[in-house]
Amino acid sequence: MIATPVKTLTLDAFLQLPETKPASEYINNKVTQKIMPKGRHSRLQGKLCQEINQVSESPKLAYAFPELRCTFVGSSIVPDIAVFEWRNIPFLADGEIPDNFNLAPDWIIEILSPDQNANKVIGKILHSLQHGSKLGWFLDPSDRSILVFQPNQQPILMANSDRLPSLEIIPLDITVEAIFSWLKMEI
């Protein structure tokens, strides 16, 4: 029996592939497709972007992008929310947003979906922190908790009335229970 060599896809080759829905990511020389977001995930993602941008866009402090491809240090990930400080957004000469962001987000937010591998998602946060991110949140809607990651520190498990840290420049004052309260909508 002869072993067939396994072809390794390079990052450059991956970036030439057509985009998929949901997005595919390139991490540790492997391509994986994200799980299609479900209702709770979509609600939390939309509201978090809205809340962050409400306090940070107009004063040009930062901007929260949903599902933005970020390619850096051999990986190409698509965080649920990638927050960039305004000064780190790679604007084009005419002031427009570029299509390609070749840097880690300043703040990466991931929301666990049903059937998603928590360790793979946390791995994306850790990779981002190792390469420039200042903050990571990992939301688990099932147990209403948020793991907070900061460089060179142990993760902190936050719940209930715990006030969450944000980037220093963003005046966001929010608790874990406030975030998960968004899951209830009027009937």
XYZ file of N, CA, C and O in Angstrom:
748
model
N 0.846 -1.173 0.000
C 0.000 0.000 0.000
C 0.895 1.240 0.000
O 1.792 1.374 0.811
N 0.628 2.170 -0.890
C 1.420 3.386 -1.003
C 0.634 4.542 -0.399
O -0.536 4.744 -0.716
N 1.296 5.283 0.465
C 0.646 6.446 1.090
C 0.593 7.591 0.093
O 1.560 7.877 -0.602
N -0.564 8.217 0.000
C -0.728 9.371 -0.878
C -0.314 10.620 -0.114
O -0.777 10.841 0.999
N 0.586 11.425 -0.692
C 0.996 12.636 0.020
C -0.173 13.599 0.193
O -1.018 13.733 -0.690
N -0.213 14.236 1.340
C -1.266 15.212 1.627
C -0.798 16.577 1.136
O 0.305 17.005 1.446
N -1.629 17.220 0.331
C -1.287 18.552 -0.148
C -1.627 19.569 0.922
O -2.709 19.548 1.494
N -0.679 20.455 1.168
C -0.907 21.516 2.142
C -1.267 22.781 1.389
O -0.590 23.161 0.434
N -2.325 23.413 1.809
C -2.759 24.661 1.204
C -2.045 25.803 1.907
O -2.010 25.863 3.134
N -1.446 26.679 1.134
C -0.773 27.836 1.730
C -1.792 28.932 2.010
O -2.907 28.930 1.454
N -1.412 29.880 2.841
C -2.281 31.018 3.120
C -2.582 31.781 1.837
O -3.733 32.147 1.584
N -1.568 32.019 1.016
C -1.794 32.740 -0.242
C -2.787 32.005 -1.136
O -3.662 32.623 -1.743
N -2.658 30.677 -1.215
C -3.588 29.882 -2.020
C -5.002 29.959 -1.431
O -5.989 30.075 -2.166
N -5.095 29.898 -0.110
C -6.402 30.013 0.551
C -7.072 31.349 0.205
O -8.261 31.399 -0.093
N -6.297 32.422 0.252
C -6.861 33.759 -0.002
C -7.315 33.937 -1.448
O -8.102 34.844 -1.742
N -6.853 33.073 -2.346
C -7.282 33.133 -3.751
C -8.593 32.366 -3.985
O -9.236 32.543 -5.019
N -8.981 31.536 -3.021
C -10.218 30.764 -3.159
C -11.427 31.690 -3.072
O -11.381 32.730 -2.402
N -12.541 31.316 -3.710
C -13.756 32.131 -3.566
C -14.263 32.083 -2.124
O -14.092 31.072 -1.431
N -14.873 33.166 -1.678
C -15.445 33.210 -0.329
C -16.580 32.195 -0.228
O -17.263 31.907 -1.212
N -16.774 31.673 0.958
C -17.849 30.718 1.222
C -18.852 31.359 2.176
O -18.550 32.339 2.848
N -20.041 30.786 2.237
C -21.044 31.223 3.209
C -21.500 29.994 3.961
O -22.005 29.068 3.337
N -21.321 29.953 5.271
C -20.585 30.914 6.071
C -19.097 30.904 5.708
O -18.620 30.022 5.008
N -18.385 31.875 6.213
C -16.986 32.081 5.852
C -16.111 30.911 6.266
O -16.375 30.230 7.252
N -15.054 30.702 5.508
C -14.020 29.736 5.872
C -12.844 30.500 6.464
O -12.622 31.666 6.130
N -12.115 29.821 7.344
C -10.962 30.432 7.996
C -9.742 29.547 7.775
O -9.869 28.336 7.556
N -8.572 30.165 7.828
C -7.310 29.460 7.656
C -6.513 29.633 8.936
O -6.059 30.728 9.258
N -6.416 28.538 9.710
C -5.735 28.570 11.005
C -4.861 27.322 11.105
O -5.339 26.210 10.840
N -3.597 27.496 11.490
C -2.662 26.375 11.634
C -2.597 25.519 10.369
O -2.649 24.286 10.431
N -2.539 26.180 9.218
C -2.441 25.519 7.909
C -3.649 24.650 7.571
O -3.550 23.761 6.733
N -4.781 24.890 8.228
C -5.997 24.134 7.962
C -7.134 25.086 7.631
O -7.249 26.168 8.215
N -7.978 24.648 6.727
C -9.156 25.422 6.353
C -10.366 24.827 7.061
O -10.612 23.619 6.983
N -11.095 25.658 7.784
C -12.336 25.218 8.417
C -13.421 26.247 8.101
O -13.145 27.444 8.002
N -14.612 25.751 7.942
C -15.734 26.644 7.666
C -16.458 26.941 8.972
O -16.687 26.050 9.795
N -16.786 28.224 9.164
C -17.522 28.620 10.359
C -18.911 27.992 10.332
O -19.431 27.638 9.271
N -19.514 27.900 11.487
C -20.878 27.398 11.596
C -21.842 28.542 11.301
O -21.608 29.685 11.707
N -22.922 28.226 10.596
C -23.924 29.244 10.282
C -24.525 29.765 11.588
O -24.978 28.985 12.421
N -24.500 31.093 11.793
C -25.056 31.639 13.032
C -26.553 31.378 13.147
O -27.272 31.380 12.157
N -26.967 31.175 14.366
C -28.390 30.972 14.647
C -28.938 32.239 15.303
O -28.238 33.237 15.436
N -30.179 32.204 15.734
C -30.881 33.383 16.231
C -30.201 34.127 17.366
O -29.987 35.341 17.288
N -29.874 33.408 18.449
C -29.265 34.095 19.605
C -27.919 34.711 19.230
O -27.601 35.835 19.624
N -27.150 33.983 18.446
C -25.849 34.470 17.988
C -26.018 35.765 17.192
O -25.339 36.765 17.446
N -26.932 35.746 16.229
C -27.152 36.926 15.376
C -27.620 38.131 16.183
O -27.170 39.254 15.952
N -28.514 37.897 17.113
C -29.024 38.994 17.943
C -27.899 39.627 18.766
O -27.754 40.854 18.802
N -27.103 38.794 19.437
C -26.011 39.315 20.260
C -24.972 40.039 19.394
O -24.483 41.105 19.766
N -24.659 39.470 18.245
C -23.670 40.081 17.356
C -24.144 41.457 16.880
O -23.392 42.433 16.939
N -25.380 41.545 16.436
C -25.912 42.817 15.955
C -25.983 43.875 17.041
O -25.585 45.033 16.835
N -26.487 43.496 18.208
C -26.622 44.461 19.312
C -25.259 44.913 19.832
O -25.082 46.097 20.144
N -24.304 43.998 19.940
C -22.974 44.391 20.417
C -22.319 45.380 19.456
O -21.761 46.390 19.888
N -22.390 45.097 18.162
C -21.838 46.049 17.179
C -22.521 47.409 17.319
O -21.854 48.449 17.345
N -23.823 47.395 17.438
C -24.593 48.645 17.568
C -24.163 49.421 18.814
O -23.918 50.628 18.748
N -24.073 48.749 19.948
C -23.709 49.419 21.204
C -22.288 49.984 21.163
O -22.044 51.103 21.612
N -21.365 49.206 20.644
C -19.977 49.665 20.563
C -19.871 50.857 19.614
O -19.253 51.875 19.932
N -20.499 50.734 18.446
C -20.402 51.808 17.457
C -21.140 53.071 17.885
O -20.741 54.176 17.531
N -22.181 52.916 18.682
C -22.930 54.080 19.173
C -22.049 55.012 20.007
O -22.173 56.226 19.936
N -21.135 54.436 20.791
C -20.278 55.270 21.651
C -18.902 55.549 21.049
O -18.160 56.380 21.569
N -18.565 54.863 19.939
C -17.192 55.017 19.451
C -17.034 55.510 18.014
O -15.962 55.990 17.664
N -18.088 55.426 17.194
C -17.908 55.826 15.791
C -17.873 57.340 15.607
O -16.942 57.869 15.000
N -18.851 58.039 16.123
C -18.928 59.492 15.917
C -17.694 60.237 16.431
O -17.161 61.101 15.726
N -17.197 59.904 17.622
C -15.974 60.582 18.068
C -14.694 59.982 17.455
O -13.590 60.359 17.828
N -14.870 59.056 16.512
C -13.750 58.423 15.807
C -12.756 57.781 16.771
O -11.546 57.968 16.667
N -13.317 56.998 17.692
C -12.492 56.255 18.650
C -12.200 54.844 18.150
O -11.072 54.367 18.238
N -13.239 54.185 17.627
C -13.120 52.792 17.194
C -14.335 52.442 16.349
O -15.291 53.225 16.265
N -14.281 51.249 15.756
C -15.433 50.755 15.004
C -15.480 49.240 15.126
O -14.451 48.559 15.035
N -16.705 48.716 15.333
C -16.939 47.276 15.443
C -17.471 46.753 14.114
O -18.530 47.183 13.657
N -16.729 45.831 13.511
C -17.104 45.231 12.231
C -17.607 43.812 12.464
O -16.901 43.000 13.069
N -18.806 43.465 11.969
C -19.250 42.077 12.062
C -18.648 41.253 10.919
O -18.568 41.715 9.781
N -18.191 40.050 11.239
C -17.736 39.088 10.224
C -16.707 39.674 9.261
O -16.819 39.524 8.048
N -15.691 40.328 9.770
C -14.645 40.931 8.946
C -13.436 40.001 8.876
O -12.901 39.589 9.915
N -12.996 39.685 7.676
C -11.804 38.846 7.521
C -10.568 39.629 7.943
O -10.328 40.733 7.478
N -9.793 39.021 8.857
C -8.548 39.606 9.348
C -7.435 38.598 9.073
O -7.471 37.471 9.571
N -6.452 39.009 8.275
C -5.369 38.119 7.883
C -4.071 38.639 8.479
O -3.686 39.786 8.229
N -3.439 37.794 9.307
C -2.205 38.207 9.969
C -1.437 36.989 10.472
O -2.038 35.989 10.846
N -0.144 37.081 10.443
C 0.789 36.077 10.969
C 0.354 34.646 10.610
O 0.145 33.812 11.473
N 0.188 34.385 9.319
C -0.077 33.038 8.847
C -1.491 32.529 9.018
O -1.750 31.359 8.753
N -2.406 33.364 9.476
C -3.802 32.952 9.644
C -4.731 33.964 8.989
O -4.383 35.128 8.809
N -5.909 33.483 8.650
C -6.952 34.366 8.124
C -8.245 33.974 8.826
O -8.817 32.914 8.562
N -8.676 34.814 9.757
C -9.835 34.507 10.593
C -10.960 35.504 10.311
O -10.724 36.583 9.767
N -12.150 35.102 10.680
C -13.321 35.965 10.540
C -14.014 36.013 11.901
O -14.919 35.224 12.174
N -13.570 36.919 12.782
C -14.205 37.012 14.098
C -15.690 37.393 13.966
O -16.082 38.062 13.004
N -16.475 36.972 14.943
C -17.872 37.402 14.953
C -17.928 38.923 14.976
O -18.723 39.529 14.266
N -17.076 39.539 15.787
C -16.943 40.996 15.820
C -15.456 41.326 15.943
O -14.775 40.821 16.829
N -14.984 42.174 15.046
C -13.603 42.666 15.093
C -13.678 44.167 15.341
O -14.229 44.910 14.535
N -13.154 44.595 16.482
C -13.172 46.013 16.824
C -11.767 46.576 16.602
O -10.795 46.023 17.114
N -11.710 47.660 15.845
C -10.440 48.334 15.586
C -10.497 49.745 16.131
O -11.494 50.456 15.914
N -9.451 50.129 16.846
C -9.329 51.531 17.210
C -9.239 52.320 15.913
O -8.659 51.853 14.923
N -9.828 53.508 15.903
C -9.907 54.318 14.689
C -8.532 54.498 14.050
O -8.372 54.383 12.839
N -7.537 54.764 14.885
C -6.188 55.030 14.368
C -5.557 53.792 13.742
O -4.576 53.891 13.002
N -6.114 52.599 13.994
C -5.567 51.363 13.436
C -6.335 50.855 12.224
O -5.935 49.858 11.615
N -7.432 51.511 11.882
C -8.178 51.110 10.687
C -7.332 51.500 9.471
O -6.922 52.654 9.347
N -7.060 50.558 8.574
C -6.185 50.852 7.437
C -6.910 51.576 6.300
O -7.072 51.051 5.196
N -7.353 52.792 6.569
C -8.089 53.561 5.568
C -7.281 53.701 4.280
O -6.049 53.801 4.304
N -7.986 53.766 3.156
C -7.354 54.045 1.870
C -7.079 55.547 1.787
O -7.577 56.332 2.602
N -6.320 55.950 0.793
C -5.937 57.361 0.633
C -7.154 58.279 0.539
O -7.115 59.420 0.994
N -8.263 57.770 -0.020
C -9.466 58.605 -0.172
C -10.378 58.549 1.056
O -11.466 59.105 1.057
N -9.930 57.864 2.123
C -10.696 57.794 3.360
C -11.668 56.631 3.438
O -12.352 56.453 4.444
N -11.742 55.829 2.383
C -12.647 54.680 2.400
C -12.020 53.506 3.155
O -10.810 53.433 3.334
N -12.880 52.588 3.538
C -12.462 51.344 4.199
C -11.927 50.393 3.130
O -12.563 50.222 2.089
N -10.794 49.751 3.382
C -10.288 48.779 2.397
C -11.049 47.457 2.508
O -11.753 47.212 3.494
N -10.911 46.634 1.499
C -11.506 45.299 1.569
C -10.682 44.383 2.456
O -11.220 43.505 3.116
N -9.366 44.569 2.460
C -8.483 43.661 3.182
C -7.918 44.309 4.445
O -7.374 45.408 4.390
N -8.075 43.608 5.550
C -7.501 44.018 6.830
C -6.410 43.005 7.161
O -6.720 41.853 7.476
N -5.158 43.412 7.040
C -4.036 42.504 7.256
C -3.389 42.749 8.608
O -2.183 42.963 8.713
N -4.219 42.724 9.635
C -3.757 42.905 11.005
C -4.792 42.325 11.960
O -5.945 42.128 11.582
N -4.342 42.055 13.176
C -5.243 41.534 14.201
C -6.146 42.663 14.690
O -5.716 43.816 14.775
N -7.396 42.357 15.026
C -8.253 43.398 15.604
C -7.739 43.800 16.988
O -7.102 43.000 17.674
N -8.015 45.026 17.378
C -7.646 45.457 18.725
C -8.455 44.699 19.771
O -7.981 44.436 20.867
N -9.698 44.359 19.414
C -10.610 43.648 20.319
C -11.344 42.617 19.486
O -11.957 42.957 18.478
N -11.257 41.366 19.874
C -11.934 40.284 19.163
C -13.050 39.745 20.048
O -12.832 39.474 21.231
N -14.241 39.627 19.466
C -15.395 39.105 20.200
C -15.924 37.892 19.445
O -16.202 37.962 18.244
N -16.053 36.785 20.168
C -16.591 35.551 19.612
C -17.795 35.112 20.435
O -17.805 35.258 21.658
N -18.805 34.600 19.742
C -20.044 34.148 20.373
C -20.191 32.662 20.068
O -20.243 32.270 18.894
N -20.237 31.841 21.104
C -20.338 30.398 20.916
C -21.708 30.040 20.353
O -22.738 30.458 20.880
N -21.694 29.269 19.277
C -22.926 28.770 18.667
C -23.120 27.310 19.049
O -22.142 26.622 19.376
N -24.363 26.824 18.995
C -24.572 25.396 19.251
C -23.722 24.574 18.276
O -23.517 24.964 17.132
N -23.203 23.465 18.726
C -22.386 22.551 17.927
C -21.031 23.129 17.527
O -20.354 22.580 16.675
N -20.628 24.239 18.117
C -19.332 24.827 17.808
C -18.305 24.342 18.828
O -18.628 24.168 19.999
N -17.082 24.160 18.396
C -16.003 23.704 19.264
C -15.445 24.901 20.024
O -14.809 25.778 19.437
N -15.669 24.939 21.332
C -15.247 26.081 22.150
C -13.740 26.288 22.102
O -13.268 27.427 22.025
N -12.968 25.208 22.134
C -11.512 25.354 22.136
C -10.989 25.967 20.844
O -10.035 26.743 20.862
N -11.592 25.624 19.698
C -11.169 26.234 18.432
C -11.452 27.730 18.437
O -10.655 28.535 17.970
N -12.602 28.103 18.967
C -12.966 29.520 19.017
C -12.031 30.266 19.970
O -11.519 31.346 19.651
N -11.785 29.692 21.128
C -10.854 30.311 22.082
C -9.457 30.387 21.477
O -8.734 31.373 21.674
N -9.081 29.394 20.695
C -7.795 29.412 20.010
C -7.641 30.626 19.100
O -6.551 31.214 19.011
N -8.722 31.026 18.432
C -8.674 32.239 17.582
C -8.420 33.477 18.432
O -7.651 34.359 18.048
N -9.058 33.528 19.582
C -8.862 34.671 20.481
C -7.414 34.699 20.966
O -6.755 35.745 20.942
N -6.890 33.547 21.382
C -5.520 33.484 21.876
C -4.509 33.856 20.791
O -3.547 34.587 21.051
N -4.732 33.372 19.572
C -3.845 33.720 18.452
C -3.852 35.235 18.228
O -2.795 35.851 18.034
N -5.026 35.837 18.292
C -5.142 37.283 18.098
C -4.403 38.037 19.196
O -3.696 39.006 18.927
N -4.556 37.587 20.441
C -3.866 38.245 21.556
C -2.346 38.123 21.437
O -1.610 39.040 21.803
N -1.883 37.013 20.909
C -0.444 36.818 20.731
C 0.124 37.724 19.641
O 1.325 37.939 19.577
N -0.752 38.252 18.794
C -0.282 39.026 17.640
C -0.895 40.420 17.562
O -1.127 40.937 16.469
N -1.164 41.023 18.719
C -1.532 42.427 18.721
C -2.865 42.801 19.321
O -3.083 43.968 19.638
N -3.793 41.866 19.451
C -5.079 42.219 20.059
C -4.880 42.572 21.529
O -4.027 41.995 22.206
N -5.691 43.511 21.995
C -5.585 43.979 23.379
C -6.659 43.361 24.280
O -6.561 43.442 25.500
N -7.707 42.803 23.651
C -8.838 42.303 24.428
C -9.584 41.252 23.633
O -9.689 41.347 22.405
N -10.097 40.250 24.335
C -10.947 39.239 23.723
C -12.109 38.911 24.635
O -11.937 38.831 25.854
N -13.287 38.773 24.046
C -14.464 38.310 24.775
C -14.928 37.024 24.113
O -14.980 36.923 22.884
N -15.330 36.063 24.937
C -15.898 34.803 24.470
C -17.242 34.635 25.158
O -17.297 34.345 26.351
N -18.317 34.874 24.416
C -19.665 34.813 24.976
C -20.238 33.415 24.845
O -20.182 32.823 23.761
N -20.813 32.910 25.929
C -21.500 31.624 25.915
C -22.963 31.872 26.285
O -23.297 32.008 27.470
N -23.839 31.962 25.279
C -25.253 32.242 25.560
C -25.935 31.172 26.402
O -26.885 31.467 27.124
N -25.460 29.930 26.338
C -26.117 28.858 27.083
C -25.997 29.027 28.588
O -26.940 28.747 29.318
N -24.830 29.470 29.071
C -24.698 29.657 30.517
C -24.597 31.135 30.917
O -24.292 31.442 32.070
N -24.841 32.012 29.942
C -24.883 33.463 30.211
C -23.590 33.965 30.866
O -23.612 34.739 31.814
N -22.463 33.504 30.334
C -21.183 33.946 30.868
C -20.315 34.489 29.738
O -20.552 34.203 28.562
N -19.310 35.261 30.128
C -18.348 35.804 29.171
C -16.949 35.606 29.746
O -16.666 36.037 30.868
N -16.107 34.925 28.986
C -14.696 34.801 29.339
C -13.981 36.011 28.756
O -14.133 36.305 27.570
N -13.224 36.701 29.574
C -12.489 37.891 29.134
C -11.009 37.540 29.081
O -10.453 37.021 30.046
N -10.414 37.830 27.932
C -8.993 37.555 27.708
C -8.249 38.872 27.509
O -8.703 39.742 26.769
N -7.108 38.987 28.178
C -6.216 40.125 27.993
C -4.796 39.592 27.890
O -4.482 38.547 28.474
N -3.919 40.276 27.156
C -2.567 39.765 26.985
C -1.858 39.538 28.321
O -1.986 40.327 29.251
N -1.151 38.425 28.394
C -0.312 38.086 29.549
C -1.068 38.017 30.872
O -0.513 38.297 31.925
N -2.356 37.674 30.810
C -3.164 37.524 32.025
C -4.003 36.259 31.910
O -4.308 35.798 30.812
N -4.390 35.732 33.069
C -5.309 34.609 33.090
C -6.676 35.089 32.602
O -7.071 36.219 32.887
N -7.425 34.240 31.888
C -8.791 34.627 31.520
C -9.636 34.821 32.774
O -9.395 34.193 33.799
N -10.633 35.683 32.673
C -11.536 35.954 33.789
C -12.942 35.562 33.347
O -13.423 36.020 32.306
N -13.600 34.718 34.137
C -14.975 34.327 33.850
C -15.909 35.329 34.512
O -15.867 35.523 35.720
N -16.735 35.961 33.693
C -17.634 36.996 34.211
C -19.083 36.585 33.970
O -19.402 35.962 32.955
N -19.952 36.971 34.912
C -21.368 36.623 34.819
C -22.187 37.667 35.582
O -21.642 38.517 36.296
N -23.488 37.577 35.414
C -24.448 38.391 36.160
C -24.154 39.885 36.079
O -24.110 40.445 35.000
N -23.926 40.529 37.223
C -23.760 41.984 37.251
C -22.302 42.431 37.096
O -21.996 43.611 37.285
N -21.423 41.503 36.713
C -20.030 41.884 36.474
C -19.955 42.905 35.348
O -20.561 42.713 34.282
N -19.195 43.983 35.577
C -18.960 45.005 34.557
C -17.805 44.551 33.683
O -16.742 44.216 34.182
N -18.035 44.567 32.390
C -17.053 44.064 31.437
C -16.045 45.130 31.035
O -16.418 46.288 30.825
N -14.786 44.734 30.902
C -13.797 45.688 30.396
C -13.949 45.843 28.888
O -14.356 44.917 28.192
N -13.635 47.028 28.399
C -13.573 47.252 26.956
C -12.227 47.901 26.671
O -11.419 48.081 27.585
N -11.985 48.249 25.439
C -10.752 48.973 25.135
C -10.767 50.274 25.912
O -11.823 50.905 26.063
N -9.618 50.694 26.389
C -9.521 51.899 27.229
C -10.151 53.127 26.592
O -10.732 53.953 27.278
N -10.049 53.249 25.280
C -10.555 54.455 24.613
C -12.063 54.439 24.388
O -12.632 55.455 24.006
N -12.712 53.287 24.615
C -14.156 53.179 24.358
C -14.925 53.323 25.665
O -14.762 52.513 26.571
N -15.787 54.337 25.764
C -16.559 54.537 26.997
C -17.792 53.627 27.059
O -18.926 54.091 27.107
N -17.560 52.339 27.075
C -18.647 51.361 27.125
C -18.758 50.836 28.543
O -17.822 50.233 29.061
N -19.886 51.066 29.166
C -20.131 50.593 30.529
C -21.284 49.597 30.455
O -22.445 49.997 30.324
N -20.948 48.306 30.507
C -21.979 47.293 30.314
C -21.691 46.071 31.179
O -20.532 45.751 31.445
N -22.758 45.423 31.606
C -22.635 44.210 32.414
C -22.955 42.985 31.572
O -23.568 43.084 30.504
N -22.574 41.840 32.090
C -22.867 40.579 31.420
C -24.377 40.403 31.295
O -24.892 40.079 30.220
N -25.117 40.646 32.393
C -26.572 40.442 32.340
C -27.248 41.400 31.361
O -28.237 41.039 30.714
N -26.705 42.593 31.185
C -27.272 43.534 30.211
C -27.128 42.982 28.793
O -28.062 43.070 27.986
N -25.977 42.399 28.503
C -25.772 41.826 27.163
C -26.756 40.692 26.909
O -27.424 40.658 25.882
N -26.859 39.772 27.852
C -27.748 38.628 27.620
C -29.229 38.996 27.738
O -30.079 38.246 27.250
N -29.538 40.141 28.324
C -30.943 40.592 28.357
C -31.438 40.922 26.957
O -32.645 40.922 26.706
N -30.530 41.184 26.029
C -30.933 41.476 24.637
C -31.572 40.282 23.958
O -32.237 40.433 22.925
N -31.403 39.093 24.532
C -31.999 37.911 23.920
C -33.510 37.900 24.061
O -34.204 37.223 23.303
N -34.036 38.642 25.041
C -35.498 38.747 25.197
C -35.976 39.920 24.373
O -35.498 41.039 24.517
N -36.936 39.638 23.504
C -37.529 40.692 22.676
C -39.019 40.703 22.940
O -39.605 39.699 23.299
N -39.615 41.848 22.769
C -41.054 41.976 23.004
C -41.844 41.051 22.080
O -41.505 40.859 20.922
N -42.910 40.495 22.636
C -43.787 39.605 21.851
C -44.945 40.402 21.297
O -45.491 41.256 21.897
